[in-house]
Amino acid sequence: MRTFIVSAFVAYSTLALAAPSAKSTLKLKESVVAPRGWTKREAAPRDLPINLRIALPQSNFPLLEQHLYEVSDPSHARYGAHLSKEEVNELIAPPPESVDAVTSWLAAHGLDEGDLVRSPAGDWIKVKVPVSLAEEMFDTEYHVWEHTSGDMLVRTTAYGLPEHLHSHVELVQPTTLFSRFRGMKTTFHFTGEAVDTSSATSAPAISVPSASGGQVDASCNTTITVSCLKQLYNAVGYTPLNNTGNQIAATGYLDQFADLADLQSFFAEEVPDAVGSTFDLVSINGGQNDQSEPGGEANLGEYTQFAFGIAFPIPSTFFTTAGSPPFIPDIGTPTDSNEPYLDWLDFVLNQTSLPQTISTSYGDDEQTVPESFAQRVCAGFAQLGAQGVTLTFSSGDGGVGDGDPDPATTECITNDGTDRVQFIPAFPASCPFVTAVGGTTNVPETAIFFSGGGFSNFFARPSYQDQVVSNFLNNLAPGTFEGLFNTSGRAYPDVSAQANNFLIFFAGEEALIGGTSAAAPTFAGFVSLLNDARIRAGQPSLGFLNPLIYSLSSGFNDITTGNNPGCGTDGFNATVGWDPVTGLGTPNFGVLKDLVLSA
């Protein structure tokens, strides 16, 4: 059953637009209610250049999705037969009539082929135009919008297109996208102080039957290190190779950089064999890696410490992508570019060789992202999965709420104009084509209170989740949180990992940090080890992970205590089996290795 469904248009109205060559009748393509916390300010400067992205239909996406599930399902004969970039591009190429119609419309506004940048498959067109022309093309008005946090965007809440183009254009951005694209992090866990673990070093080890040797160092109950994670997740003694073609990568946005000196300090403390090694740096759209202003989030969430330490010596890559809010429209800021997901996708989908495992620790409330935009970004993740890439995303740090410290947006109120109280799902964690990672704490493990989890309002529940999610819902007491979540939506997280008291180096000093931004790269590190085992056995990489992991009857440490409060409730409870706090549980590498080698 297809779970990726392009949104129906919200409403229609007839508009008129004077194109350069003729009058055209427009109908409303998309409209939104501005999310809570945003206030419309002055009209956008008419000469401000904006980078328009026009999405053409991906005519054979249902077939691509079919291929994705077949090559990701261990019970299917095609399991592991990942597609090439060329095969993916052929499947998502837009119909020729759509290309012709949109090209002609752009030409009517004075934009010829030399002004356009087309994606490799032709399903996206990028063009830079001044606000004045964009307003003319869409019969709309752009304004500066200010968030209570101080972030500023240039946006509109509605736009139109010629009626004959509605079947040829799925969306245009930047128009209705008000997402702030926050890093998934819990800053209140960052201490910035030296860490003293001496009191725990002489304490007796903690009995954990699923761990390596059946026990874990007592210090791991207060301070998480690479050694702790390998003990806890049963990977002690496994050494990967660095020459199999296996790679691990991370994405960095929002001016969060990877500090090279701190990485070496971390290696010296926790992975001595890795001292002197580093990662490949890939800059996208002018992304930087400023060593004078590294970020705590990138130090941890983007593999520069823990995931690189877990996976060493597997080659690693740090993607740094430019484009970040806040946008302040003044003379010193010529463009409004805060859609870095698409910049990153543009780049990686054009590569012939990709890292097999990529982790991201950024996202936002699902409701701040137009559904059409979320669907297309999610489709991009599906294209990567079809090519054999595992994508892990942190599930968020707000429990069942939004996790935003801004009081204007923490009331769990819907953005659809009805002002209903509802749990707030996160995106991209809610995309069914990624593996969302929740958080745990302590040894033995329990769910950590901020572990993001819930049910999507945009994406239907994928078939791979039917049994476990139905079991969870059937075991809820009647009426529990009735009306607060979408029982038929894609449920997340899928899995979990430790997410608290990670010992990192920041600005040359030891510090503790936490969040699902720690859990996602941790889980990805163990996926990279699993890929090492498969590739060494002559098997393909795991790729899109979810159909496999939901089919397994073992391989995860079931977390059955804890909950994720939010929205004035205690949130969901961790329970036997899958739950929307810790998913299927935390990885048992030793068991999973045997299972994936026989898949």
Coordinates of C-alpha atoms in Angstrom, one line a residue, residues 188-506:
F188 CA 20.1 22.3 29.5
H189 CA 22.1 19.0 29.6
F190 CA 25.3 20.8 28.6
T191 CA 27.4 21.5 31.7
G192 CA 30.5 23.0 30.2
E193 CA 32.4 21.7 33.3
A194 CA 35.1 19.2 33.8
V195 CA 33.7 15.7 34.5
D196 CA 34.8 13.7 37.5
T197 CA 34.1 10.0 37.2
S198 CA 36.6 8.8 39.9
S199 CA 33.8 7.9 42.4
A200 CA 32.4 5.3 40.1
T201 CA 35.5 3.7 38.8
S202 CA 35.9 1.4 41.8
A203 CA 32.2 0.5 42.1
P204 CA 31.2 -3.0 41.1
A205 CA 30.1 -3.5 37.5
I206 CA 26.4 -3.4 36.7
S207 CA 24.8 -6.6 35.6
V208 CA 23.2 -6.3 32.2
P209 CA 22.6 -9.8 30.7
S210 CA 22.4 -8.4 27.1
A211 CA 25.7 -6.5 27.3
S212 CA 29.1 -7.7 26.3
G213 CA 30.2 -10.1 29.1
G214 CA 26.9 -9.6 30.8
Q215 CA 28.0 -6.4 32.6
V216 CA 28.7 -2.7 32.2
D217 CA 31.1 -0.5 34.1
A218 CA 29.5 1.3 37.0
S219 CA 30.7 4.7 35.6
C220 CA 28.4 4.3 32.6
N221 CA 25.4 5.0 34.8
T222 CA 26.5 8.6 35.1
T223 CA 28.9 9.2 32.2
I224 CA 28.5 7.7 28.7
T225 CA 31.7 7.0 26.7
V226 CA 32.4 5.0 23.5
S227 CA 33.5 2.1 25.8
C228 CA 30.2 2.3 27.7
L229 CA 28.2 2.1 24.5
K230 CA 30.1 -0.8 23.1
Q231 CA 29.7 -2.7 26.4
L232 CA 26.0 -1.9 26.7
Y233 CA 25.2 -2.7 23.1
N234 CA 27.3 -5.9 22.9
A235 CA 30.0 -4.8 20.5
V236 CA 33.1 -5.2 22.6
G237 CA 35.9 -6.9 20.6
Y238 CA 34.4 -6.2 17.1
T239 CA 36.9 -4.3 14.9
P240 CA 35.7 -3.1 11.5
L241 CA 38.0 -2.6 8.5
N242 CA 38.7 0.7 6.8
N243 CA 39.1 -0.6 3.2
T244 CA 35.8 -2.3 2.3
G245 CA 34.1 0.7 0.7
N246 CA 31.9 1.2 3.8
Q247 CA 31.4 4.8 4.9
I248 CA 29.6 6.7 7.6
A249 CA 28.5 10.4 7.3
A250 CA 26.7 13.2 9.1
T251 CA 25.0 16.4 8.1
G252 CA 25.7 19.7 9.6
Y253 CA 23.5 22.8 9.3
L254 CA 22.7 26.0 11.1
D255 CA 26.4 27.1 11.4
Q256 CA 27.2 24.1 13.6
F257 CA 30.7 23.0 12.8
A258 CA 33.0 20.1 13.6
D259 CA 36.0 21.0 15.8
L260 CA 39.1 19.2 14.7
A261 CA 41.1 19.8 17.9
D262 CA 38.3 18.6 20.1
L263 CA 38.0 15.5 18.0
Q264 CA 41.6 14.7 18.6
S265 CA 41.2 15.3 22.4
F266 CA 38.2 13.0 22.4
F267 CA 40.0 10.3 20.5
A268 CA 43.0 10.5 22.9
E269 CA 40.6 10.1 25.8
E270 CA 38.2 7.5 24.5
V271 CA 39.6 5.9 21.2
P272 CA 43.4 6.1 21.4
D273 CA 43.8 4.1 18.1
A274 CA 42.0 6.9 16.3
V275 CA 44.4 9.7 17.3
G276 CA 45.6 11.4 14.1
S277 CA 42.7 10.3 12.0
T278 CA 40.0 12.6 10.8
F279 CA 37.0 12.9 8.5
D280 CA 36.4 14.0 4.9
L281 CA 34.8 17.5 4.8
V282 CA 32.2 18.0 2.1
S283 CA 30.9 21.6 1.6
I284 CA 27.5 22.0 0.1
N285 CA 26.2 25.4 -1.2
G286 CA 29.2 27.2 0.4
G287 CA 28.9 25.4 3.8
Q288 CA 31.8 26.2 6.1
N289 CA 33.6 24.5 9.0
D290 CA 34.8 27.4 11.0
Q291 CA 37.3 26.2 13.6
S292 CA 36.9 29.5 15.6
E293 CA 33.2 28.9 16.2
P294 CA 32.5 25.1 16.5
G295 CA 29.2 24.0 17.8
G296 CA 28.4 21.6 20.6
E297 CA 25.6 20.0 18.5
A298 CA 27.9 19.3 15.6
N299 CA 30.6 18.0 18.0
L300 CA 28.3 15.3 19.2
G301 CA 25.4 14.8 16.8
E302 CA 27.3 14.9 13.6
Y303 CA 29.8 12.1 14.2
T304 CA 32.8 14.2 14.9
Q305 CA 33.1 12.5 18.2
F306 CA 30.8 9.6 19.2
A307 CA 29.8 8.2 15.8
F308 CA 33.3 8.4 14.5
G309 CA 34.6 6.9 17.7
I310 CA 32.1 4.0 17.5
A311 CA 32.7 3.3 13.8
F312 CA 36.5 3.8 13.7
P313 CA 38.3 3.0 11.5
I314 CA 35.4 3.1 9.0
P315 CA 36.0 6.2 6.8
S316 CA 33.8 9.1 7.8
T317 CA 32.4 12.3 6.1
F318 CA 31.0 15.5 7.5
F319 CA 28.6 17.3 5.2
T320 CA 28.4 21.0 6.0
T321 CA 25.5 22.8 4.3
A322 CA 25.0 26.5 4.1
G323 CA 21.7 28.2 4.5
S324 CA 20.3 28.9 8.0
P325 CA 17.8 31.1 9.8
P326 CA 17.4 33.7 11.1
F327 CA 17.1 35.7 7.9
I328 CA 17.3 39.5 8.3
P329 CA 16.4 41.2 5.1
D330 CA 18.9 44.0 4.8
I331 CA 21.7 45.1 2.5
G332 CA 24.1 42.6 3.9
T333 CA 21.8 39.6 3.4
P334 CA 21.1 39.2 -0.4
T335 CA 19.1 36.0 -0.3
D336 CA 16.7 34.1 1.9
S337 CA 18.0 30.5 2.0
N338 CA 16.8 28.5 5.0
E339 CA 15.8 25.3 3.2
P340 CA 19.1 23.4 3.6
Y341 CA 17.4 20.0 3.5
L342 CA 16.8 20.5 -0.2
D343 CA 20.3 21.9 -0.8
W344 CA 21.7 18.8 0.8
L345 CA 19.4 16.5 -1.1
D346 CA 20.2 18.2 -4.3
F347 CA 23.9 17.4 -3.7
V348 CA 23.8 13.9 -2.5
L349 CA 21.2 12.7 -5.0
N350 CA 23.6 13.8 -7.7
Q351 CA 26.5 11.6 -6.4
T352 CA 27.3 8.2 -7.8
S353 CA 28.9 7.0 -4.6
L354 CA 27.2 7.6 -1.3
P355 CA 28.0 6.8 2.4
Q356 CA 26.0 3.8 3.4
T357 CA 25.0 5.4 6.7
I358 CA 24.0 9.0 7.3
S359 CA 22.7 10.6 10.5
T360 CA 21.0 13.9 11.0
S361 CA 20.0 15.6 14.3
Y362 CA 17.8 18.5 13.0
G363 CA 14.1 18.9 12.5
D364 CA 11.0 20.9 13.4
D365 CA 7.4 20.5 14.3
E366 CA 5.6 18.7 11.5
Q367 CA 2.8 21.3 11.5
T368 CA 5.2 24.1 10.7
V369 CA 6.1 22.4 7.4
P370 CA 3.6 22.5 4.5
E371 CA 2.4 19.0 3.8
S372 CA 3.4 19.2 0.1
F373 CA 6.9 20.2 1.1
A374 CA 7.2 17.4 3.7
Q375 CA 6.0 14.9 1.2
R376 CA 8.6 15.9 -1.4
V377 CA 11.5 16.0 1.1
C378 CA 10.4 12.6 2.3
A379 CA 10.4 11.4 -1.3
G380 CA 14.0 12.5 -1.5
F381 CA 14.9 10.3 1.5
A382 CA 13.1 7.4 -0.3
Q383 CA 15.4 7.9 -3.3
L384 CA 18.5 7.6 -1.0
G385 CA 17.0 4.5 0.6
A386 CA 16.5 2.9 -2.8
Q387 CA 20.2 3.4 -3.4
G388 CA 21.2 1.5 -0.3
V389 CA 21.6 4.4 2.2
T390 CA 20.4 4.1 5.8
L391 CA 19.2 7.5 7.2
T392 CA 18.8 8.0 10.9
F393 CA 17.1 11.1 12.4
S394 CA 16.8 12.1 16.0
S395 CA 13.1 11.8 17.1
G396 CA 13.1 15.2 18.9
D397 CA 13.6 16.4 22.5
G398 CA 10.1 17.4 23.5
G399 CA 8.4 14.2 24.4
V400 CA 4.9 14.3 22.8
G401 CA 5.2 18.1 22.5
D402 CA 7.3 20.5 20.5
G403 CA 10.2 20.8 22.8
D404 CA 10.6 24.5 22.0
P405 CA 11.6 26.7 25.0
D406 CA 9.7 29.6 23.5
P407 CA 6.5 29.9 25.6
A408 CA 4.6 31.2 22.5
T409 CA 4.9 27.8 20.8
T410 CA 4.9 25.3 23.7
E411 CA 1.1 25.0 24.2
C412 CA 0.6 22.1 21.8
I413 CA -1.9 24.1 19.7
T414 CA -2.6 23.2 16.1
N415 CA -1.7 25.6 13.3
D416 CA -4.7 24.9 11.2
G417 CA -6.8 27.8 12.6
T418 CA -8.9 25.6 14.9
D419 CA -6.5 26.1 17.9
R420 CA -7.0 22.6 19.1
V421 CA -4.8 21.0 21.7
Q422 CA -2.9 18.1 20.1
F423 CA 0.3 16.2 20.4
I424 CA 3.0 17.7 18.1
P425 CA 4.8 15.2 15.8
A426 CA 8.2 16.0 14.5
F427 CA 9.5 16.1 10.9
P428 CA 11.6 14.5 9.3
A429 CA 11.3 11.9 12.1
S430 CA 7.8 11.3 10.9
C431 CA 8.8 10.4 7.4
P432 CA 8.3 6.7 6.9
F433 CA 11.5 6.3 4.8
V434 CA 13.9 7.2 7.6
T435 CA 14.8 5.5 10.9
A436 CA 13.8 7.7 13.8
V437 CA 15.9 7.3 17.0
G438 CA 14.5 8.0 20.5
G439 CA 16.4 8.3 23.7
T440 CA 17.2 6.3 26.9
T441 CA 19.2 6.9 30.0
N442 CA 20.9 5.1 32.9
V443 CA 22.1 1.5 33.2
P444 CA 19.9 -0.6 33.2
E445 CA 18.2 1.5 30.6
T446 CA 14.9 3.4 30.9
A447 CA 13.3 5.9 28.5
I448 CA 14.5 9.4 29.0
F449 CA 11.7 11.9 29.6
F450 CA 12.4 14.1 26.5
S451 CA 12.4 11.3 24.0
G452 CA 10.3 12.5 21.1
G453 CA 7.6 10.2 19.9
G454 CA 4.1 10.0 18.5
F455 CA 2.1 9.7 15.3
S456 CA 2.3 11.7 12.1
N457 CA -0.6 13.8 10.8
F458 CA 0.9 13.8 7.2
F459 CA 2.1 10.2 6.6
A460 CA -0.1 7.1 6.9
R461 CA 1.2 4.2 8.9
P462 CA 3.5 2.1 6.7
S463 CA 2.7 -1.6 6.4
Y464 CA 6.0 -2.6 8.1
Q465 CA 4.6 -1.1 11.4
D466 CA 1.1 -2.5 11.2
Q467 CA 1.5 -5.3 13.7
V468 CA 3.6 -3.7 16.4
V469 CA 1.7 -0.4 16.4
S470 CA -1.7 -2.1 16.4
N471 CA -0.5 -4.1 19.4
F472 CA 0.5 -0.9 21.2
L473 CA -2.8 0.8 20.4
N474 CA -4.9 -2.2 21.4
N475 CA -3.2 -2.3 24.8
L476 CA -3.9 1.4 25.5
A477 CA -6.6 1.9 28.1
P478 CA -9.8 3.0 26.3
G479 CA -10.0 6.7 25.8
T480 CA -6.3 7.3 26.5
F481 CA -5.3 10.7 24.9
E482 CA -8.4 10.5 22.7
G483 CA -8.3 13.1 20.0
L484 CA -4.7 14.1 20.8
F485 CA -3.0 12.0 18.2
N486 CA -3.6 10.4 14.8
T487 CA -4.0 6.7 15.5
S488 CA -3.6 5.8 11.8
G489 CA -0.4 7.9 11.3
R490 CA 3.2 6.8 10.8
A491 CA 4.4 6.1 14.3
Y492 CA 7.9 6.9 15.6
P493 CA 10.6 6.5 16.9
D494 CA 11.6 3.2 15.4
V495 CA 14.5 2.5 17.7
S496 CA 16.4 4.2 20.5
A497 CA 19.8 4.6 22.1
Q498 CA 21.4 6.3 25.1
A499 CA 20.8 10.1 25.0
N500 CA 22.2 11.6 28.2
N501 CA 25.5 12.4 29.9
F502 CA 27.7 11.9 26.9
L503 CA 31.3 12.8 27.7
I504 CA 32.5 15.1 24.9
F505 CA 35.2 17.7 24.4
F506 CA 34.1 21.2 23.8

